[in-house]
Amino acid sequence: KIKLDNKLKNKQFKQQSTAKKYRKEQRKLRQAVKDAVSKKPMPLEDNKKKHPGETEREEEEEEALPLDMMDEDDMKLMEELAQRASFITRDLSSNEPVHAKKRKNESVIEKYEKKPRRMQTEPEKELIHLLPIKDKRGIIPQTMEKPVKEEEEEEEMDEIEEMEEAQALEEPLPVLTAEELLVHRKKKLQEKKMHIAALASAILSDPENNIKKLKELRAMLMEQDPNVAVIVRKLVMISLMELFKDITPSYKIRPLTEKEKNTKVRKETQKLREFEEGIVSQYKFYLENLEQSVKDWKQRKLKKSNVISLKAYKGLAEIAVKCLCELLVALPHFNFHNNIIVLIVPLMNDASKQISEMCCGAVKTLFKQDKLGYASLGVVKVISGLVKSRNYDVRPEVLMTLIHLRIKEVEVKKDAEDITPKKRFMSYQEKRKNLSRMQRKWKKAEEKLERELLEAEASESTEKKLKLHTETLNIVFLTYFRILKKAQKSPLLPAVLEGLAKFAHLINLEFFDDLLLVLHSLMVSGALSHRESLHCILSAFHILSGQGDVLNIDPLKFYTHLYKILLKLHAGATNEDVAIVLQCLDVMLTKRRKQVSQQRALAFIKRLSTVALHLLPDSCIGILATNRTLMHTFPKTDLLLDNESQGSGLYLPELDEPEYCNAQNTALWELHTLRRHYHPVVQKFAAHLVAGAPAEGSESLGHEFSRRLPTELFEAYSMKGMTFNPRVASVAPRKKGKFSQEASFLNEDLNELFKVYFGRPVPQGALDFTKHLKGLPVS
């Protein structure tokens, strides 16, 4: 209670002293204003003698007063009042009191001298009330004077500082040559590097005790030396990023509640709490510094206090973005991960190609590594919002990242196996039947402990994961359908069609009819490129091969469109589209073999063989491998290998309808041409197909070819590096000159003859022997 009273007294005393100081200042201010206004002081008394004319005029005015009209009683009263000292008889020009008759004749100087002076009192010292002392006499209050720094001392300190600054400015800087500046810079940079390394090593060796050194290292992000500022800041950014990747715990740190803060805990627990609070705080400040570096580069505003030029902003921003990308992938479980996502996703659409590729690559890696789906869901939400807010004006690479999402049924089951399966606990009846009372008690405690351990491990159930994946896919499809509906001419359409081709088997059945109509209308419109048309076909058949099996839909128009655009494949730009063609053929013919007629299969085999003649080796191998699969799937198509087989009608290769082109009346003569191909693998496949694609025998393929899919063979023998796989043997070049290879032997013989007959070799550079052979015997 006494402590509280003392606190209250101290507070009141402070308020009183503050109010007193304020009143004093206001009084001084008013006096200064008053002195400024009244430059000419008014005289206290008017000692000027009046002129006789003025006296007579005043007497006449007094006589003119209507005294005759006043009663005698009133006159007596006025006379009595006149004898008294009142405000009527008082000289208004003087400041004397009414009763001061004795001092009336004193001069102004004497009055001023007699006025009392006030001594300049010492300023009241502020008292601090301390805890009282209690003895036999009772409670003795204790106070202490508060030490106040005098203004004179402050002024002296200011003067000293100003003098030092002036001296520092007056001292001339030493003039260094360019070589000396480089040496000085190199030395300083080495010192900074050693300092960064020492701090980082100390933090890594004992993070809990040296967590405060993170602050010291982070302070170097504001390096002010213009010679080394840019390099030091970059080094500190990367060092802090690696440190946080190493010392960050594998769980998310939540803030403590008030109850937890007030609860007493052990020293080890308190130490751990302080470490967690410190690392979260420093991590937050570090992310803010990285964000500010990116913002400075975006705004391109040079700060007054900054020592870095505008040109250096881009380099700092690139390092900052690189650190954010690394943290996005490495710490998806830790605090502020959603804040990093919000920073990175808009940079995926940045004008700088390097930064855009860096961010897109980080998001792809995150999608591939994310088994649970929390981080993927957060990224997909921000991407969807970005596409909508920009009115679909974003780079196609932003949407292409969605293809790398791990949302396949096979992968979901695989991930569920990786996670610890949910333990089944005994029911009450089983315990009652099989266990005694004491065993039931122990079993109950054991099961409770196991439940707590499962919660501590944060093991996710399959249902929860499927729920996350479903929510993610809903957002992805919502973005895709918006673009299909509102922005069909957008450059994002290829990415949308490719995404639909991958995830179409997971679409709800209710949307199938509408989606197929949209895809067909896009193909018929003619506005799509070759690759986009292939993606449309692939999307349609992915829809029909999954849940769409139950729908009674004949996709004949999609078969016809693929058969038509196969002839657009060539060894140039469309060579990469062969990978999509191989996927389409697998889904349309092999997996839907029961719905495909023999005429359609024959037509596709014949057209694929024709197309293989003018493709690169990798595409040719993939096409021939597909033909091999089709010949095994549809055994009756071997009639294309028989020259003597005849049917009704004539083969029409220019017709775009595979059902009516009479492909049974032709033969695969293209295979004989491909047997003389320069690539050995193409030769092998062509010879294998000419022999009827046998599984055994001399013409059969080895395991390296027979067990691999056409798409795998296409990738294995890719021509992207402009090299053959395997290496093709080269033909020896012919010698340049007048003689052919056969004539070179004659050349040697003639040279020997020349030596025999003339005793000397043929002169150098001589190509024609006729002039040297004159006069020789005919033999």
PDB file of N, CA, C and O in Angstrom, residues 405-449:
ATOM      1  N   LEU A 405       1.408 -30.311 -60.010  1.00  0.00           N
ATOM      2  CA  LEU A 405       0.735 -30.661 -58.747  1.00  0.00           C
ATOM      3  C   LEU A 405       0.672 -32.176 -58.577  1.00  0.00           C
ATOM      4  O   LEU A 405       0.380 -32.904 -59.532  1.00  0.00           O
ATOM      5  N   ARG A 406       0.899 -32.634 -57.356  1.00  0.00           N
ATOM      6  CA  ARG A 406       0.860 -34.079 -57.074  1.00  0.00           C
ATOM      7  C   ARG A 406      -0.553 -34.497 -56.700  1.00  0.00           C
ATOM      8  O   ARG A 406      -0.864 -34.778 -55.553  1.00  0.00           O
ATOM      9  N   ILE A 407      -1.420 -34.520 -57.694  1.00  0.00           N
ATOM     10  CA  ILE A 407      -2.805 -34.889 -57.432  1.00  0.00           C
ATOM     11  C   ILE A 407      -3.190 -35.976 -58.417  1.00  0.00           C
ATOM     12  O   ILE A 407      -3.982 -35.770 -59.332  1.00  0.00           O
ATOM     13  N   LYS A 408      -2.576 -37.147 -58.262  1.00  0.00           N
ATOM     14  CA  LYS A 408      -2.939 -38.325 -59.028  1.00  0.00           C
ATOM     15  C   LYS A 408      -3.371 -39.393 -58.039  1.00  0.00           C
ATOM     16  O   LYS A 408      -2.874 -39.464 -56.928  1.00  0.00           O
ATOM     17  N   GLU A 409      -4.273 -40.219 -58.449  1.00  0.00           N
ATOM     18  CA  GLU A 409      -4.790 -41.242 -57.535  1.00  0.00           C
ATOM     19  C   GLU A 409      -3.679 -42.189 -57.081  1.00  0.00           C
ATOM     20  O   GLU A 409      -3.614 -42.561 -55.931  1.00  0.00           O
ATOM     21  N   VAL A 410      -2.782 -42.540 -58.006  1.00  0.00           N
ATOM     22  CA  VAL A 410      -1.701 -43.466 -57.664  1.00  0.00           C
ATOM     23  C   VAL A 410      -0.780 -42.835 -56.633  1.00  0.00           C
ATOM     24  O   VAL A 410      -0.407 -43.456 -55.648  1.00  0.00           O
ATOM     25  N   GLU A 411      -0.463 -41.558 -56.846  1.00  0.00           N
ATOM     26  CA  GLU A 411       0.439 -40.871 -55.931  1.00  0.00           C
ATOM     27  C   GLU A 411      -0.214 -40.656 -54.569  1.00  0.00           C
ATOM     28  O   GLU A 411       0.454 -40.708 -53.558  1.00  0.00           O
ATOM     29  N   VAL A 412      -1.536 -40.446 -54.562  1.00  0.00           N
ATOM     30  CA  VAL A 412      -2.234 -40.282 -53.279  1.00  0.00           C
ATOM     31  C   VAL A 412      -2.130 -41.557 -52.460  1.00  0.00           C
ATOM     32  O   VAL A 412      -1.832 -41.544 -51.276  1.00  0.00           O
ATOM     33  N   LYS A 413      -2.339 -42.717 -53.130  1.00  0.00           N
ATOM     34  CA  LYS A 413      -2.236 -43.979 -52.396  1.00  0.00           C
ATOM     35  C   LYS A 413      -0.809 -44.233 -51.936  1.00  0.00           C
ATOM     36  O   LYS A 413      -0.570 -44.694 -50.841  1.00  0.00           O
ATOM     37  N   LYS A 414       0.121 -43.886 -52.782  1.00  0.00           N
ATOM     38  CA  LYS A 414       1.526 -44.080 -52.421  1.00  0.00           C
ATOM     39  C   LYS A 414       1.909 -43.227 -51.220  1.00  0.00           C
ATOM     40  O   LYS A 414       2.601 -43.670 -50.311  1.00  0.00           O
ATOM     41  N   ASP A 415       1.429 -41.988 -51.220  1.00  0.00           N
ATOM     42  CA  ASP A 415       1.735 -41.109 -50.090  1.00  0.00           C
ATOM     43  C   ASP A 415       1.082 -41.621 -48.815  1.00  0.00           C
ATOM     44  O   ASP A 415       1.624 -41.490 -47.733  1.00  0.00           O
ATOM     45  N   ALA A 416      -0.111 -42.203 -48.946  1.00  0.00           N
ATOM     46  CA  ALA A 416      -0.788 -42.716 -47.760  1.00  0.00           C
ATOM     47  C   ALA A 416      -0.002 -43.864 -47.135  1.00  0.00           C
ATOM     48  O   ALA A 416      -0.010 -44.051 -45.921  1.00  0.00           O
ATOM     49  N   GLU A 417       0.701 -44.637 -47.967  1.00  0.00           N
ATOM     50  CA  GLU A 417       1.520 -45.723 -47.428  1.00  0.00           C
ATOM     51  C   GLU A 417       2.751 -45.181 -46.705  1.00  0.00           C
ATOM     52  O   GLU A 417       3.224 -45.766 -45.746  1.00  0.00           O
ATOM     53  N   ASP A 418       3.275 -44.052 -47.206  1.00  0.00           N
ATOM     54  CA  ASP A 418       4.459 -43.472 -46.568  1.00  0.00           C
ATOM     55  C   ASP A 418       4.165 -43.008 -45.154  1.00  0.00           C
ATOM     56  O   ASP A 418       5.013 -43.044 -44.273  1.00  0.00           O
ATOM     57  N   ILE A 419       2.930 -42.536 -44.938  1.00  0.00           N
ATOM     58  CA  ILE A 419       2.567 -42.019 -43.621  1.00  0.00           C
ATOM     59  C   ILE A 419       2.226 -43.181 -42.699  1.00  0.00           C
ATOM     60  O   ILE A 419       1.696 -44.208 -43.133  1.00  0.00           O
ATOM     61  N   THR A 420       2.490 -43.031 -41.427  1.00  0.00           N
ATOM     62  CA  THR A 420       2.228 -44.088 -40.452  1.00  0.00           C
ATOM     63  C   THR A 420       0.736 -44.424 -40.441  1.00  0.00           C
ATOM     64  O   THR A 420      -0.096 -43.538 -40.263  1.00  0.00           O
ATOM     65  N   PRO A 421       0.370 -45.690 -40.651  1.00  0.00           N
ATOM     66  CA  PRO A 421      -1.062 -46.017 -40.685  1.00  0.00           C
ATOM     67  C   PRO A 421      -1.716 -45.829 -39.323  1.00  0.00           C
ATOM     68  O   PRO A 421      -1.070 -45.937 -38.285  1.00  0.00           O
ATOM     69  N   LYS A 422      -2.993 -45.541 -39.384  1.00  0.00           N
ATOM     70  CA  LYS A 422      -3.726 -45.298 -38.148  1.00  0.00           C
ATOM     71  C   LYS A 422      -3.867 -46.605 -37.357  1.00  0.00           C
ATOM     72  O   LYS A 422      -4.311 -47.616 -37.892  1.00  0.00           O
ATOM     73  N   LYS A 423      -3.489 -46.565 -36.105  1.00  0.00           N
ATOM     74  CA  LYS A 423      -3.501 -47.767 -35.266  1.00  0.00           C
ATOM     75  C   LYS A 423      -4.922 -48.053 -34.809  1.00  0.00           C
ATOM     76  O   LYS A 423      -5.650 -47.150 -34.414  1.00  0.00           O
ATOM     77  N   ARG A 424      -5.309 -49.338 -34.886  1.00  0.00           N
ATOM     78  CA  ARG A 424      -6.642 -49.733 -34.444  1.00  0.00           C
ATOM     79  C   ARG A 424      -6.571 -50.139 -32.978  1.00  0.00           C
ATOM     80  O   ARG A 424      -5.767 -50.980 -32.589  1.00  0.00           O
ATOM     81  N   PHE A 425      -7.419 -49.513 -32.171  1.00  0.00           N
ATOM     82  CA  PHE A 425      -7.460 -49.801 -30.743  1.00  0.00           C
ATOM     83  C   PHE A 425      -8.580 -50.796 -30.450  1.00  0.00           C
ATOM     84  O   PHE A 425      -9.593 -50.863 -31.163  1.00  0.00           O
ATOM     85  N   MET A 426      -8.391 -51.563 -29.361  1.00  0.00           N
ATOM     86  CA  MET A 426      -9.368 -52.601 -28.970  1.00  0.00           C
ATOM     87  C   MET A 426     -10.658 -51.953 -28.488  1.00  0.00           C
ATOM     88  O   MET A 426     -10.640 -50.895 -27.838  1.00  0.00           O
ATOM     89  N   SER A 427     -11.764 -52.590 -28.826  1.00  0.00           N
ATOM     90  CA  SER A 427     -13.055 -52.099 -28.346  1.00  0.00           C
ATOM     91  C   SER A 427     -13.266 -52.522 -26.883  1.00  0.00           C
ATOM     92  O   SER A 427     -12.523 -53.331 -26.331  1.00  0.00           O
ATOM     93  N   TYR A 428     -14.327 -51.984 -26.269  1.00  0.00           N
ATOM     94  CA  TYR A 428     -14.594 -52.281 -24.862  1.00  0.00           C
ATOM     95  C   TYR A 428     -14.941 -53.758 -24.682  1.00  0.00           C
ATOM     96  O   TYR A 428     -14.513 -54.408 -23.715  1.00  0.00           O
ATOM     97  N   GLN A 429     -15.722 -54.338 -25.610  1.00  0.00           N
ATOM     98  CA  GLN A 429     -16.105 -55.755 -25.493  1.00  0.00           C
ATOM     99  C   GLN A 429     -14.894 -56.662 -25.604  1.00  0.00           C
ATOM    100  O   GLN A 429     -14.776 -57.654 -24.875  1.00  0.00           O
ATOM    101  N   GLU A 430     -13.958 -56.309 -26.528  1.00  0.00           N
ATOM    102  CA  GLU A 430     -12.756 -57.130 -26.672  1.00  0.00           C
ATOM    103  C   GLU A 430     -11.895 -57.073 -25.420  1.00  0.00           C
ATOM    104  O   GLU A 430     -11.341 -58.093 -24.986  1.00  0.00           O
ATOM    105  N   LYS A 431     -11.789 -55.896 -24.835  1.00  0.00           N
ATOM    106  CA  LYS A 431     -11.019 -55.780 -23.594  1.00  0.00           C
ATOM    107  C   LYS A 431     -11.680 -56.590 -22.485  1.00  0.00           C
ATOM    108  O   LYS A 431     -11.009 -57.282 -21.706  1.00  0.00           O
ATOM    109  N   ARG A 432     -12.996 -56.496 -22.381  1.00  0.00           N
ATOM    110  CA  ARG A 432     -13.727 -57.192 -21.304  1.00  0.00           C
ATOM    111  C   ARG A 432     -13.582 -58.708 -21.441  1.00  0.00           C
ATOM    112  O   ARG A 432     -13.525 -59.433 -20.446  1.00  0.00           O
ATOM    113  N   LYS A 433     -13.508 -59.145 -22.708  1.00  0.00           N
ATOM    114  CA  LYS A 433     -13.476 -60.584 -22.965  1.00  0.00           C
ATOM    115  C   LYS A 433     -12.074 -61.171 -22.778  1.00  0.00           C
ATOM    116  O   LYS A 433     -11.913 -62.269 -22.255  1.00  0.00           O
ATOM    117  N   ASN A 434     -11.046 -60.415 -23.207  1.00  0.00           N
ATOM    118  CA  ASN A 434      -9.703 -60.976 -23.271  1.00  0.00           C
ATOM    119  C   ASN A 434      -8.769 -60.530 -22.149  1.00  0.00           C
ATOM    120  O   ASN A 434      -7.729 -61.152 -21.943  1.00  0.00           O
ATOM    121  N   LEU A 435      -9.102 -59.430 -21.455  1.00  0.00           N
ATOM    122  CA  LEU A 435      -8.177 -58.867 -20.471  1.00  0.00           C
ATOM    123  C   LEU A 435      -8.790 -58.852 -19.083  1.00  0.00           C
ATOM    124  O   LEU A 435     -10.025 -58.757 -18.932  1.00  0.00           O
ATOM    125  N   SER A 436      -7.910 -58.912 -18.097  1.00  0.00           N
ATOM    126  CA  SER A 436      -8.361 -58.800 -16.718  1.00  0.00           C
ATOM    127  C   SER A 436      -8.551 -57.325 -16.375  1.00  0.00           C
ATOM    128  O   SER A 436      -8.277 -56.422 -17.186  1.00  0.00           O
ATOM    129  N   ARG A 437      -9.009 -57.063 -15.157  1.00  0.00           N
ATOM    130  CA  ARG A 437      -9.284 -55.682 -14.755  1.00  0.00           C
ATOM    131  C   ARG A 437      -7.996 -54.850 -14.741  1.00  0.00           C
ATOM    132  O   ARG A 437      -7.974 -53.708 -15.221  1.00  0.00           O
ATOM    133  N   MET A 438      -6.920 -55.391 -14.197  1.00  0.00           N
ATOM    134  CA  MET A 438      -5.654 -54.668 -14.146  1.00  0.00           C
ATOM    135  C   MET A 438      -5.079 -54.465 -15.555  1.00  0.00           C
ATOM    136  O   MET A 438      -4.550 -53.394 -15.880  1.00  0.00           O
ATOM    137  N   GLN A 439      -5.218 -55.496 -16.404  1.00  0.00           N
ATOM    138  CA  GLN A 439      -4.730 -55.368 -17.775  1.00  0.00           C
ATOM    139  C   GLN A 439      -5.509 -54.308 -18.547  1.00  0.00           C
ATOM    140  O   GLN A 439      -4.949 -53.572 -19.366  1.00  0.00           O
ATOM    141  N   ARG A 440      -6.836 -54.245 -18.298  1.00  0.00           N
ATOM    142  CA  ARG A 440      -7.648 -53.212 -18.966  1.00  0.00           C
ATOM    143  C   ARG A 440      -7.192 -51.816 -18.568  1.00  0.00           C
ATOM    144  O   ARG A 440      -7.141 -50.894 -19.379  1.00  0.00           O
ATOM    145  N   LYS A 441      -6.846 -51.677 -17.281  1.00  0.00           N
ATOM    146  CA  LYS A 441      -6.386 -50.378 -16.795  1.00  0.00           C
ATOM    147  C   LYS A 441      -5.083 -49.982 -17.479  1.00  0.00           C
ATOM    148  O   LYS A 441      -4.919 -48.834 -17.939  1.00  0.00           O
ATOM    149  N   TRP A 442      -4.140 -50.928 -17.559  1.00  0.00           N
ATOM    150  CA  TRP A 442      -2.866 -50.639 -18.226  1.00  0.00           C
ATOM    151  C   TRP A 442      -3.073 -50.377 -19.729  1.00  0.00           C
ATOM    152  O   TRP A 442      -2.420 -49.513 -20.317  1.00  0.00           O
ATOM    153  N   LYS A 443      -3.980 -51.145 -20.333  1.00  0.00           N
ATOM    154  CA  LYS A 443      -4.244 -50.983 -21.771  1.00  0.00           C
ATOM    155  C   LYS A 443      -4.821 -49.603 -22.061  1.00  0.00           C
ATOM    156  O   LYS A 443      -4.479 -48.963 -23.062  1.00  0.00           O
ATOM    157  N   LYS A 444      -5.683 -49.136 -21.184  1.00  0.00           N
ATOM    158  CA  LYS A 444      -6.295 -47.817 -21.374  1.00  0.00           C
ATOM    159  C   LYS A 444      -5.233 -46.715 -21.315  1.00  0.00           C
ATOM    160  O   LYS A 444      -5.218 -45.793 -22.150  1.00  0.00           O
ATOM    161  N   ALA A 445      -4.319 -46.824 -20.329  1.00  0.00           N
ATOM    162  CA  ALA A 445      -3.248 -45.822 -20.222  1.00  0.00           C
ATOM    163  C   ALA A 445      -2.311 -45.887 -21.435  1.00  0.00           C
ATOM    164  O   ALA A 445      -1.868 -44.855 -21.966  1.00  0.00           O
ATOM    165  N   GLU A 446      -2.037 -47.109 -21.916  1.00  0.00           N
ATOM    166  CA  GLU A 446      -1.153 -47.272 -23.067  1.00  0.00           C
ATOM    167  C   GLU A 446      -1.769 -46.677 -24.337  1.00  0.00           C
ATOM    168  O   GLU A 446      -1.091 -45.993 -25.120  1.00  0.00           O
ATOM    169  N   GLU A 447      -3.066 -46.927 -24.545  1.00  0.00           N
ATOM    170  CA  GLU A 447      -3.740 -46.383 -25.727  1.00  0.00           C
ATOM    171  C   GLU A 447      -3.793 -44.863 -25.683  1.00  0.00           C
ATOM    172  O   GLU A 447      -3.643 -44.179 -26.711  1.00  0.00           O
ATOM    173  N   LYS A 448      -3.992 -44.293 -24.495  1.00  0.00           N
ATOM    174  CA  LYS A 448      -4.013 -42.837 -24.365  1.00  0.00           C
ATOM    175  C   LYS A 448      -2.658 -42.240 -24.751  1.00  0.00           C
ATOM    176  O   LYS A 448      -2.569 -41.228 -25.463  1.00  0.00           O
ATOM    177  N   LEU A 449      -1.582 -42.915 -24.275  1.00  0.00           N
ATOM    178  CA  LEU A 449      -0.243 -42.446 -24.602  1.00  0.00           C
ATOM    179  C   LEU A 449       0.021 -42.549 -26.104  1.00  0.00           C
ATOM    180  O   LEU A 449       0.608 -41.636 -26.715  1.00  0.00           O
TER     181      LEU A 449
END
